[in-house]
PDB file of N, CA, C and O and ligand atoms in Angstrom:
ATOM      1  N   MET A  36       0.852  -1.199   0.000  1.00 64.00           N
ATOM      2  CA  MET A  36       0.000   0.000   0.000  1.00 64.00           C
ATOM      3  C   MET A  36       0.883   1.243   0.000  1.00 64.00           C
ATOM      4  O   MET A  36       1.785   1.383   0.807  1.00 64.00           O
ATOM      5  N   VAL A  37       0.613   2.114  -0.897  1.00 77.00           N
ATOM      6  CA  VAL A  37       1.411   3.315  -1.027  1.00 77.00           C
ATOM      7  C   VAL A  37       0.826   4.402  -0.140  1.00 77.00           C
ATOM      8  O   VAL A  37      -0.388   4.575  -0.081  1.00 77.00           O
ATOM      9  N   LYS A  38       1.705   5.105   0.533  1.00 87.00           N
ATOM     10  CA  LYS A  38       1.239   6.195   1.372  1.00 87.00           C
ATOM     11  C   LYS A  38       1.201   7.474   0.546  1.00 87.00           C
ATOM     12  O   LYS A  38       2.207   7.892  -0.013  1.00 87.00           O
ATOM     13  N   ILE A  39       0.021   8.065   0.465  1.00 92.00           N
ATOM     14  CA  ILE A  39      -0.133   9.298  -0.286  1.00 92.00           C
ATOM     15  C   ILE A  39      -0.169  10.461   0.700  1.00 92.00           C
ATOM     16  O   ILE A  39      -0.923  10.437   1.669  1.00 92.00           O
ATOM     17  N   THR A  40       0.639  11.451   0.438  1.00 95.00           N
ATOM     18  CA  THR A  40       0.591  12.637   1.288  1.00 95.00           C
ATOM     19  C   THR A  40       0.318  13.867   0.434  1.00 95.00           C
ATOM     20  O   THR A  40       0.630  13.896  -0.755  1.00 95.00           O
ATOM     21  N   CYS A  41      -0.271  14.860   1.066  1.00 96.00           N
ATOM     22  CA  CYS A  41      -0.546  16.103   0.377  1.00 96.00           C
ATOM     23  C   CYS A  41       0.770  16.774  -0.002  1.00 96.00           C
ATOM     24  O   CYS A  41       1.680  16.882   0.828  1.00 96.00           O
ATOM     25  N   ASP A  42       0.870  17.217  -1.230  1.00 96.00           N
ATOM     26  CA  ASP A  42       2.116  17.815  -1.698  1.00 96.00           C
ATOM     27  C   ASP A  42       2.318  19.224  -1.154  1.00 96.00           C
ATOM     28  O   ASP A  42       3.366  19.819  -1.340  1.00 96.00           O
ATOM     29  N   VAL A  43       1.301  19.768  -0.511  1.00 97.00           N
ATOM     30  CA  VAL A  43       1.445  21.105   0.051  1.00 97.00           C
ATOM     31  C   VAL A  43       1.646  21.041   1.565  1.00 97.00           C
ATOM     32  O   VAL A  43       2.639  21.526   2.086  1.00 97.00           O
ATOM     33  N   CYS A  44       0.722  20.426   2.276  1.00 97.00           N
ATOM     34  CA  CYS A  44       0.804  20.466   3.739  1.00 97.00           C
ATOM     35  C   CYS A  44       1.315  19.173   4.357  1.00 97.00           C
ATOM     36  O   CYS A  44       1.559  19.109   5.544  1.00 97.00           O
ATOM     37  N   GLY A  45       1.463  18.125   3.566  1.00 97.00           N
ATOM     38  CA  GLY A  45       2.041  16.897   4.082  1.00 97.00           C
ATOM     39  C   GLY A  45       1.065  15.975   4.791  1.00 97.00           C
ATOM     40  O   GLY A  45       1.457  14.943   5.316  1.00 97.00           O
ATOM     41  N   LYS A  46      -0.198  16.335   4.788  1.00 95.00           N
ATOM     42  CA  LYS A  46      -1.221  15.491   5.399  1.00 95.00           C
ATOM     43  C   LYS A  46      -1.275  14.128   4.700  1.00 95.00           C
ATOM     44  O   LYS A  46      -1.164  14.051   3.480  1.00 95.00           O
ATOM     45  N   VAL A  47      -1.463  13.088   5.485  1.00 93.00           N
ATOM     46  CA  VAL A  47      -1.507  11.746   4.923  1.00 93.00           C
ATOM     47  C   VAL A  47      -2.925  11.408   4.490  1.00 93.00           C
ATOM     48  O   VAL A  47      -3.874  11.632   5.235  1.00 93.00           O
ATOM     49  N   ARG A  48      -3.048  10.876   3.294  1.00 91.00           N
ATOM     50  CA  ARG A  48      -4.382  10.495   2.818  1.00 91.00           C
ATOM     51  C   ARG A  48      -4.842   9.243   3.558  1.00 91.00           C
ATOM     52  O   ARG A  48      -4.120   8.261   3.626  1.00 91.00           O
ATOM     53  N   PRO A  49      -6.066   9.284   4.083  1.00 84.00           N
ATOM     54  CA  PRO A  49      -6.575   8.107   4.794  1.00 84.00           C
ATOM     55  C   PRO A  49      -6.702   6.923   3.845  1.00 84.00           C
ATOM     56  O   PRO A  49      -6.890   7.097   2.645  1.00 84.00           O
ATOM     57  N   ASP A  50      -6.621   5.769   4.428  1.00 73.00           N
ATOM     58  CA  ASP A  50      -6.770   4.539   3.672  1.00 73.00           C
ATOM     59  C   ASP A  50      -8.006   4.612   2.773  1.00 73.00           C
ATOM     60  O   ASP A  50      -9.082   4.961   3.245  1.00 73.00           O
ATOM     61  N   PRO A  51      -7.878   4.278   1.500  1.00 63.00           N
ATOM     62  CA  PRO A  51      -9.013   4.431   0.583  1.00 63.00           C
ATOM     63  C   PRO A  51     -10.222   3.595   0.971  1.00 63.00           C
ATOM     64  O   PRO A  51     -11.335   3.945   0.620  1.00 63.00           O
ATOM     65  N   ASP A  52     -10.024   2.497   1.676  1.00 61.00           N
ATOM     66  CA  ASP A  52     -11.210   1.708   1.994  1.00 61.00           C
ATOM     67  C   ASP A  52     -11.831   2.037   3.352  1.00 61.00           C
ATOM     68  O   ASP A  52     -12.815   1.438   3.733  1.00 61.00           O
ATOM     69  N   THR A  53     -11.245   2.986   4.042  1.00 58.00           N
ATOM     70  CA  THR A  53     -11.993   3.517   5.181  1.00 58.00           C
ATOM     71  C   THR A  53     -12.897   4.600   4.601  1.00 58.00           C
ATOM     72  O   THR A  53     -12.441   5.506   3.926  1.00 58.00           O
ATOM     73  N   ARG A  54     -14.158   4.473   4.871  1.00 60.00           N
ATOM     74  CA  ARG A  54     -15.113   5.393   4.250  1.00 60.00           C
ATOM     75  C   ARG A  54     -15.175   6.719   4.998  1.00 60.00           C
ATOM     76  O   ARG A  54     -15.997   6.907   5.877  1.00 60.00           O
ATOM     77  N   ILE A  55     -14.327   7.575   4.626  1.00 56.00           N
ATOM     78  CA  ILE A  55     -14.339   8.909   5.204  1.00 56.00           C
ATOM     79  C   ILE A  55     -15.411   9.705   4.459  1.00 56.00           C
ATOM     80  O   ILE A  55     -15.513   9.615   3.236  1.00 56.00           O
ATOM     81  N   ALA A  56     -16.192  10.440   5.183  1.00 50.00           N
ATOM     82  CA  ALA A  56     -17.309  11.157   4.585  1.00 50.00           C
ATOM     83  C   ALA A  56     -16.878  12.028   3.409  1.00 50.00           C
ATOM     84  O   ALA A  56     -17.386  11.902   2.303  1.00 50.00           O
ATOM     85  N   GLU A  57     -15.922  12.876   3.658  1.00 59.00           N
ATOM     86  CA  GLU A  57     -15.565  13.792   2.581  1.00 59.00           C
ATOM     87  C   GLU A  57     -14.291  13.321   1.891  1.00 59.00           C
ATOM     88  O   GLU A  57     -13.329  12.967   2.531  1.00 59.00           O
ATOM     89  N   ASP A  58     -14.329  13.297   0.626  1.00 74.00           N
ATOM     90  CA  ASP A  58     -13.113  13.049  -0.108  1.00 74.00           C
ATOM     91  C   ASP A  58     -12.816  14.301  -0.909  1.00 74.00           C
ATOM     92  O   ASP A  58     -13.239  14.465  -2.036  1.00 74.00           O
ATOM     93  N   LYS A  59     -12.105  15.184  -0.253  1.00 86.00           N
ATOM     94  CA  LYS A  59     -11.798  16.450  -0.893  1.00 86.00           C
ATOM     95  C   LYS A  59     -10.481  16.399  -1.630  1.00 86.00           C
ATOM     96  O   LYS A  59     -10.037  17.388  -2.178  1.00 86.00           O
ATOM     97  N   TRP A  60      -9.879  15.264  -1.598  1.00 92.00           N
ATOM     98  CA  TRP A  60      -8.547  15.179  -2.191  1.00 92.00           C
ATOM     99  C   TRP A  60      -8.600  15.412  -3.691  1.00 92.00           C
ATOM    100  O   TRP A  60      -9.536  14.978  -4.373  1.00 92.00           O
ATOM    101  N   ILE A  61      -7.603  16.089  -4.150  1.00 94.00           N
ATOM    102  CA  ILE A  61      -7.549  16.452  -5.560  1.00 94.00           C
ATOM    103  C   ILE A  61      -6.304  15.851  -6.184  1.00 94.00           C
ATOM    104  O   ILE A  61      -5.208  15.962  -5.630  1.00 94.00           O
ATOM    105  N   LEU A  62      -6.503  15.231  -7.311  1.00 95.00           N
ATOM    106  CA  LEU A  62      -5.383  14.638  -8.028  1.00 95.00           C
ATOM    107  C   LEU A  62      -5.090  15.487  -9.258  1.00 95.00           C
ATOM    108  O   LEU A  62      -5.999  15.883  -9.974  1.00 95.00           O
ATOM    109  N   GLY A  63      -3.841  15.772  -9.434  1.00 97.00           N
ATOM    110  CA  GLY A  63      -3.485  16.584 -10.590  1.00 97.00           C
ATOM    111  C   GLY A  63      -2.151  16.164 -11.158  1.00 97.00           C
ATOM    112  O   GLY A  63      -1.520  15.214 -10.686  1.00 97.00           O
ATOM    113  N   TYR A  64      -1.747  16.890 -12.158  1.00 96.00           N
ATOM    114  CA  TYR A  64      -0.465  16.625 -12.796  1.00 96.00           C
ATOM    115  C   TYR A  64       0.321  17.908 -12.914  1.00 96.00           C
ATOM    116  O   TYR A  64      -0.212  18.940 -13.285  1.00 96.00           O
ATOM    117  N   ASP A  65       1.579  17.800 -12.589  1.00 95.00           N
ATOM    118  CA  ASP A  65       2.473  18.937 -12.712  1.00 95.00           C
ATOM    119  C   ASP A  65       3.578  18.487 -13.650  1.00 95.00           C
ATOM    120  O   ASP A  65       4.481  17.767 -13.266  1.00 95.00           O
ATOM    121  N   LEU A  66       3.455  18.899 -14.892  1.00 92.00           N
ATOM    122  CA  LEU A  66       4.383  18.416 -15.907  1.00 92.00           C
ATOM    123  C   LEU A  66       5.168  19.563 -16.508  1.00 92.00           C
ATOM    124  O   LEU A  66       4.666  20.670 -16.653  1.00 92.00           O
ATOM    125  N   GLU A  67       6.388  19.250 -16.850  1.00 88.00           N
ATOM    126  CA  GLU A  67       7.184  20.250 -17.525  1.00 88.00           C
ATOM    127  C   GLU A  67       7.280  19.873 -18.994  1.00 88.00           C
ATOM    128  O   GLU A  67       7.682  18.781 -19.353  1.00 88.00           O
ATOM    129  N   VAL A  68       6.851  20.789 -19.815  1.00 87.00           N
ATOM    130  CA  VAL A  68       6.827  20.538 -21.245  1.00 87.00           C
ATOM    131  C   VAL A  68       7.878  21.412 -21.894  1.00 87.00           C
ATOM    132  O   VAL A  68       7.926  22.615 -21.657  1.00 87.00           O
ATOM    133  N   GLU A  69       8.703  20.792 -22.695  1.00 87.00           N
ATOM    134  CA  GLU A  69       9.754  21.574 -23.293  1.00 87.00           C
ATOM    135  C   GLU A  69       9.317  22.151 -24.631  1.00 87.00           C
ATOM    136  O   GLU A  69       8.861  21.470 -25.523  1.00 87.00           O
ATOM    137  N   ASN A  70       9.449  23.465 -24.708  1.00 84.00           N
ATOM    138  CA  ASN A  70       9.130  24.179 -25.933  1.00 84.00           C
ATOM    139  C   ASN A  70      10.401  24.481 -26.696  1.00 84.00           C
ATOM    140  O   ASN A  70      11.488  24.160 -26.248  1.00 84.00           O
ATOM    141  N   ALA A  71      10.256  25.178 -27.791  1.00 86.00           N
ATOM    142  CA  ALA A  71      11.413  25.603 -28.557  1.00 86.00           C
ATOM    143  C   ALA A  71      12.357  26.435 -27.698  1.00 86.00           C
ATOM    144  O   ALA A  71      13.558  26.211 -27.695  1.00 86.00           O
ATOM    145  N   ASN A  72      11.791  27.373 -26.950  1.00 86.00           N
ATOM    146  CA  ASN A  72      12.674  28.271 -26.198  1.00 86.00           C
ATOM    147  C   ASN A  72      12.629  28.137 -24.697  1.00 86.00           C
ATOM    148  O   ASN A  72      13.472  28.687 -24.010  1.00 86.00           O
ATOM    149  N   ALA A  73      11.672  27.447 -24.172  1.00 86.00           N
ATOM    150  CA  ALA A  73      11.600  27.412 -22.721  1.00 86.00           C
ATOM    151  C   ALA A  73      10.955  26.135 -22.220  1.00 86.00           C
ATOM    152  O   ALA A  73      10.277  25.422 -22.949  1.00 86.00           O
ATOM    153  N   LEU A  74      11.189  25.922 -20.952  1.00 85.00           N
ATOM    154  CA  LEU A  74      10.543  24.817 -20.284  1.00 85.00           C
ATOM    155  C   LEU A  74       9.249  25.361 -19.707  1.00 85.00           C
ATOM    156  O   LEU A  74       9.247  26.294 -18.912  1.00 85.00           O
ATOM    157  N   GLN A  75       8.145  24.802 -20.135  1.00 86.00           N
ATOM    158  CA  GLN A  75       6.872  25.317 -19.675  1.00 86.00           C
ATOM    159  C   GLN A  75       6.248  24.358 -18.691  1.00 86.00           C
ATOM    160  O   GLN A  75       6.275  23.152 -18.875  1.00 86.00           O
ATOM    161  N   ARG A  76       5.702  24.939 -17.662  1.00 87.00           N
ATOM    162  CA  ARG A  76       5.096  24.117 -16.638  1.00 87.00           C
ATOM    163  C   ARG A  76       3.604  24.010 -16.889  1.00 87.00           C
ATOM    164  O   ARG A  76       2.937  25.001 -17.130  1.00 87.00           O
ATOM    165  N   SER A  77       3.121  22.808 -16.840  1.00 91.00           N
ATOM    166  CA  SER A  77       1.720  22.604 -17.120  1.00 91.00           C
ATOM    167  C   SER A  77       1.044  21.946 -15.925  1.00 91.00           C
ATOM    168  O   SER A  77       1.397  20.851 -15.516  1.00 91.00           O
ATOM    169  N   LEU A  78       0.090  22.641 -15.352  1.00 94.00           N
ATOM    170  CA  LEU A  78      -0.651  22.116 -14.207  1.00 94.00           C
ATOM    171  C   LEU A  78      -2.035  21.700 -14.653  1.00 94.00           C
ATOM    172  O   LEU A  78      -2.754  22.463 -15.276  1.00 94.00           O
ATOM    173  N   ARG A  79      -2.380  20.470 -14.333  1.00 95.00           N
ATOM    174  CA  ARG A  79      -3.722  20.010 -14.690  1.00 95.00           C
ATOM    175  C   ARG A  79      -4.319  19.272 -13.515  1.00 95.00           C
ATOM    176  O   ARG A  79      -3.611  18.587 -12.782  1.00 95.00           O
ATOM    177  N   PHE A  80      -5.607  19.393 -13.374  1.00 96.00           N
ATOM    178  CA  PHE A  80      -6.271  18.726 -12.259  1.00 96.00           C
ATOM    179  C   PHE A  80      -7.407  17.868 -12.777  1.00 96.00           C
ATOM    180  O   PHE A  80      -8.131  18.250 -13.691  1.00 96.00           O
ATOM    181  N   LEU A  81      -7.547  16.714 -12.163  1.00 94.00           N
ATOM    182  CA  LEU A  81      -8.634  15.824 -12.551  1.00 94.00           C
ATOM    183  C   LEU A  81      -9.907  16.206 -11.792  1.00 94.00           C
ATOM    184  O   LEU A  81      -9.851  16.799 -10.725  1.00 94.00           O
ATOM    185  N   ASN A  82     -11.037  15.860 -12.353  1.00 90.00           N
ATOM    186  CA  ASN A  82     -12.313  16.181 -11.712  1.00 90.00           C
ATOM    187  C   ASN A  82     -12.530  15.370 -10.445  1.00 90.00           C
ATOM    188  O   ASN A  82     -13.219  15.811  -9.536  1.00 90.00           O
ATOM    189  N   ARG A  83     -11.968  14.184 -10.439  1.00 87.00           N
ATOM    190  CA  ARG A  83     -12.126  13.366  -9.238  1.00 87.00           C
ATOM    191  C   ARG A  83     -10.889  12.535  -8.995  1.00 87.00           C
ATOM    192  O   ARG A  83     -10.106  12.275  -9.906  1.00 87.00           O
ATOM    193  N   TRP A  84     -10.775  12.153  -7.761  1.00 89.00           N
ATOM    194  CA  TRP A  84      -9.640  11.333  -7.354  1.00 89.00           C
ATOM    195  C   TRP A  84      -9.683  10.002  -8.100  1.00 89.00           C
ATOM    196  O   TRP A  84     -10.738   9.398  -8.242  1.00 89.00           O
ATOM    197  N   ASP A  85      -8.550   9.548  -8.555  1.00 89.00           N
ATOM    198  CA  ASP A  85      -8.480   8.272  -9.243  1.00 89.00           C
ATOM    199  C   ASP A  85      -7.283   7.489  -8.716  1.00 89.00           C
ATOM    200  O   ASP A  85      -6.145   7.778  -9.042  1.00 89.00           O
ATOM    201  N   ASN A  86      -7.595   6.516  -7.870  1.00 88.00           N
ATOM    202  CA  ASN A  86      -6.535   5.748  -7.223  1.00 88.00           C
ATOM    203  C   ASN A  86      -5.591   5.047  -8.173  1.00 88.00           C
ATOM    204  O   ASN A  86      -4.446   4.787  -7.836  1.00 88.00           O
ATOM    205  N   SER A  87      -6.077   4.745  -9.365  1.00 90.00           N
ATOM    206  CA  SER A  87      -5.227   4.015 -10.285  1.00 90.00           C
ATOM    207  C   SER A  87      -4.200   4.927 -10.947  1.00 90.00           C
ATOM    208  O   SER A  87      -3.308   4.454 -11.634  1.00 90.00           O
ATOM    209  N   ARG A  88      -4.325   6.224 -10.732  1.00 93.00           N
ATOM    210  CA  ARG A  88      -3.416   7.140 -11.418  1.00 93.00           C
ATOM    211  C   ARG A  88      -2.504   7.914 -10.486  1.00 93.00           C
ATOM    212  O   ARG A  88      -1.737   8.757 -10.938  1.00 93.00           O
ATOM    213  N   VAL A  89      -2.589   7.607  -9.188  1.00 92.00           N
ATOM    214  CA  VAL A  89      -1.846   8.415  -8.224  1.00 92.00           C
ATOM    215  C   VAL A  89      -0.334   8.340  -8.390  1.00 92.00           C
ATOM    216  O   VAL A  89       0.376   9.223  -7.934  1.00 92.00           O
ATOM    217  N   LEU A  90       0.129   7.279  -9.040  1.00 93.00           N
ATOM    218  CA  LEU A  90       1.582   7.149  -9.157  1.00 93.00           C
ATOM    219  C   LEU A  90       2.104   7.494 -10.542  1.00 93.00           C
ATOM    220  O   LEU A  90       3.259   7.275 -10.849  1.00 93.00           O
ATOM    221  N   GLU A  91       1.252   8.055 -11.352  1.00 94.00           N
ATOM    222  CA  GLU A  91       1.699   8.403 -12.696  1.00 94.00           C
ATOM    223  C   GLU A  91       2.715   9.540 -12.662  1.00 94.00           C
ATOM    224  O   GLU A  91       2.791  10.299 -11.700  1.00 94.00           O
ATOM    225  N   LEU A  92       3.454   9.645 -13.720  1.00 92.00           N
ATOM    226  CA  LEU A  92       4.489  10.664 -13.808  1.00 92.00           C
ATOM    227  C   LEU A  92       3.917  12.061 -13.597  1.00 92.00           C
ATOM    228  O   LEU A  92       2.956  12.448 -14.238  1.00 92.00           O
ATOM    229  N   GLY A  93       4.521  12.777 -12.670  1.00 95.00           N
ATOM    230  CA  GLY A  93       4.114  14.157 -12.445  1.00 95.00           C
ATOM    231  C   GLY A  93       2.852  14.321 -11.624  1.00 95.00           C
ATOM    232  O   GLY A  93       2.367  15.428 -11.459  1.00 95.00           O
ATOM    233  N   ALA A  94       2.324  13.219 -11.119  1.00 97.00           N
ATOM    234  CA  ALA A  94       1.086  13.312 -10.354  1.00 97.00           C
ATOM    235  C   ALA A  94       1.300  14.085  -9.060  1.00 97.00           C
ATOM    236  O   ALA A  94       2.317  13.924  -8.389  1.00 97.00           O
ATOM    237  N   ILE A  95       0.342  14.932  -8.735  1.00 97.00           N
ATOM    238  CA  ILE A  95       0.387  15.659  -7.477  1.00 97.00           C
ATOM    239  C   ILE A  95      -0.878  15.371  -6.691  1.00 97.00           C
ATOM    240  O   ILE A  95      -1.936  15.134  -7.271  1.00 97.00           O
ATOM    241  N   HIS A  96      -0.732  15.392  -5.388  1.00 96.00           N
ATOM    242  CA  HIS A  96      -1.821  14.997  -4.513  1.00 96.00           C
ATOM    243  C   HIS A  96      -2.093  16.128  -3.538  1.00 96.00           C
ATOM    244  O   HIS A  96      -1.205  16.548  -2.815  1.00 96.00           O
ATOM    245  N   LEU A  97      -3.317  16.591  -3.540  1.00 96.00           N
ATOM    246  CA  LEU A  97      -3.649  17.745  -2.717  1.00 96.00           C
ATOM    247  C   LEU A  97      -4.876  17.414  -1.878  1.00 96.00           C
ATOM    248  O   LEU A  97      -5.857  16.891  -2.391  1.00 96.00           O
ATOM    249  N   CYS A  98      -4.811  17.752  -0.591  1.00 94.00           N
ATOM    250  CA  CYS A  98      -5.848  17.285   0.333  1.00 94.00           C
ATOM    251  C   CYS A  98      -7.081  18.164   0.323  1.00 94.00           C
ATOM    252  O   CYS A  98      -8.106  17.776   0.855  1.00 94.00           O
ATOM    253  N   SER A  99      -6.993  19.353  -0.225  1.00 94.00           N
ATOM    254  CA  SER A  99      -8.133  20.257  -0.154  1.00 94.00           C
ATOM    255  C   SER A  99      -8.022  21.341  -1.217  1.00 94.00           C
ATOM    256  O   SER A  99      -6.973  21.517  -1.850  1.00 94.00           O
ATOM    257  N   GLN A 100      -9.121  22.059  -1.359  1.00 95.00           N
ATOM    258  CA  GLN A 100      -9.129  23.181  -2.296  1.00 95.00           C
ATOM    259  C   GLN A 100      -8.074  24.223  -1.904  1.00 95.00           C
ATOM    260  O   GLN A 100      -7.408  24.790  -2.748  1.00 95.00           O
ATOM    261  N   GLN A 101      -7.921  24.438  -0.589  1.00 96.00           N
ATOM    262  CA  GLN A 101      -6.923  25.404  -0.134  1.00 96.00           C
ATOM    263  C   GLN A 101      -5.524  25.008  -0.570  1.00 96.00           C
ATOM    264  O   GLN A 101      -4.733  25.843  -1.006  1.00 96.00           O
ATOM    265  N   CYS A 102      -5.227  23.738  -0.429  1.00 97.00           N
ATOM    266  CA  CYS A 102      -3.888  23.285  -0.802  1.00 97.00           C
ATOM    267  C   CYS A 102      -3.714  23.365  -2.317  1.00 97.00           C
ATOM    268  O   CYS A 102      -2.629  23.651  -2.800  1.00 97.00           O
ATOM    269  N   LYS A 103      -4.782  23.128  -3.049  1.00 97.00           N
ATOM    270  CA  LYS A 103      -4.716  23.270  -4.497  1.00 97.00           C
ATOM    271  C   LYS A 103      -4.395  24.723  -4.862  1.00 97.00           C
ATOM    272  O   LYS A 103      -3.501  24.998  -5.663  1.00 97.00           O
ATOM    273  N   ASP A 104      -5.110  25.650  -4.243  1.00 97.00           N
ATOM    274  CA  ASP A 104      -4.842  27.061  -4.508  1.00 97.00           C
ATOM    275  C   ASP A 104      -3.411  27.416  -4.122  1.00 97.00           C
ATOM    276  O   ASP A 104      -2.726  28.145  -4.849  1.00 97.00           O
ATOM    277  N   GLY A 105      -2.989  26.895  -2.985  1.00 96.00           N
ATOM    278  CA  GLY A 105      -1.622  27.162  -2.532  1.00 96.00           C
ATOM    279  C   GLY A 105      -0.602  26.629  -3.514  1.00 96.00           C
ATOM    280  O   GLY A 105       0.400  27.274  -3.812  1.00 96.00           O
ATOM    281  N   TYR A 106      -0.881  25.450  -4.011  1.00 96.00           N
ATOM    282  CA  TYR A 106       0.041  24.825  -4.958  1.00 96.00           C
ATOM    283  C   TYR A 106       0.140  25.654  -6.235  1.00 96.00           C
ATOM    284  O   TYR A 106       1.209  25.897  -6.766  1.00 96.00           O
ATOM    285  N   ILE A 107      -1.013  26.112  -6.707  1.00 95.00           N
ATOM    286  CA  ILE A 107      -1.039  26.887  -7.948  1.00 95.00           C
ATOM    287  C   ILE A 107      -0.271  28.192  -7.776  1.00 95.00           C
ATOM    288  O   ILE A 107       0.536  28.563  -8.638  1.00 95.00           O
ATOM    289  N   SER A 108      -0.490  28.866  -6.650  1.00 94.00           N
ATOM    290  CA  SER A 108       0.217  30.143  -6.503  1.00 94.00           C
ATOM    291  C   SER A 108       1.708  29.934  -6.335  1.00 94.00           C
ATOM    292  O   SER A 108       2.508  30.744  -6.807  1.00 94.00           O
ATOM    293  N   LYS A 109       2.081  28.835  -5.705  1.00 91.00           N
ATOM    294  CA  LYS A 109       3.499  28.521  -5.566  1.00 91.00           C
ATOM    295  C   LYS A 109       4.112  28.222  -6.936  1.00 91.00           C
ATOM    296  O   LYS A 109       5.211  28.645  -7.241  1.00 91.00           O
ATOM    297  N   ALA A 110       3.357  27.495  -7.737  1.00 88.00           N
ATOM    298  CA  ALA A 110       3.853  27.136  -9.063  1.00 88.00           C
ATOM    299  C   ALA A 110       4.028  28.363  -9.944  1.00 88.00           C
ATOM    300  O   ALA A 110       4.957  28.468 -10.732  1.00 88.00           O
ATOM    301  N   ARG A 111       3.098  29.301  -9.798  1.00 84.00           N
ATOM    302  CA  ARG A 111       3.184  30.536 -10.584  1.00 84.00           C
ATOM    303  C   ARG A 111       4.384  31.352 -10.177  1.00 84.00           C
ATOM    304  O   ARG A 111       5.012  32.012 -11.015  1.00 84.00           O
ATOM    305  N   ALA A 112       4.664  31.344  -8.877  1.00 81.00           N
ATOM    306  CA  ALA A 112       5.766  32.161  -8.373  1.00 81.00           C
ATOM    307  C   ALA A 112       7.104  31.585  -8.789  1.00 81.00           C
ATOM    308  O   ALA A 112       8.082  32.316  -8.935  1.00 81.00           O
ATOM    309  N   ALA A 113       7.159  30.285  -8.986  1.00 68.00           N
ATOM    310  CA  ALA A 113       8.436  29.637  -9.265  1.00 68.00           C
ATOM    311  C   ALA A 113       8.963  29.981 -10.660  1.00 68.00           C
ATOM    312  O   ALA A 113       8.210  30.260 -11.552  1.00 68.00           O
TER     313      ALA A 113
HETATM  314 ZN1   ZN B 270      -2.880  19.711   2.097  1.00 88.75          ZN
END
């Protein structure tokens, strides 16, 4: 079993088979795409959590909308 933690605050995602009422976790991708002149960062978020994709390349795991917003602003600043 892989331990998933929030990429912003470090919170550990509860076991998927414990039925926690709210599943606010957000799965996204943070990929760097190389252009002709620059490395471009591409942030994408899935509509819903998908356990089968959590380990894909560039996958990011966020526990809440706040952490998602935090992640986006951090990415923009970088
Ligand atoms: Zn978080």
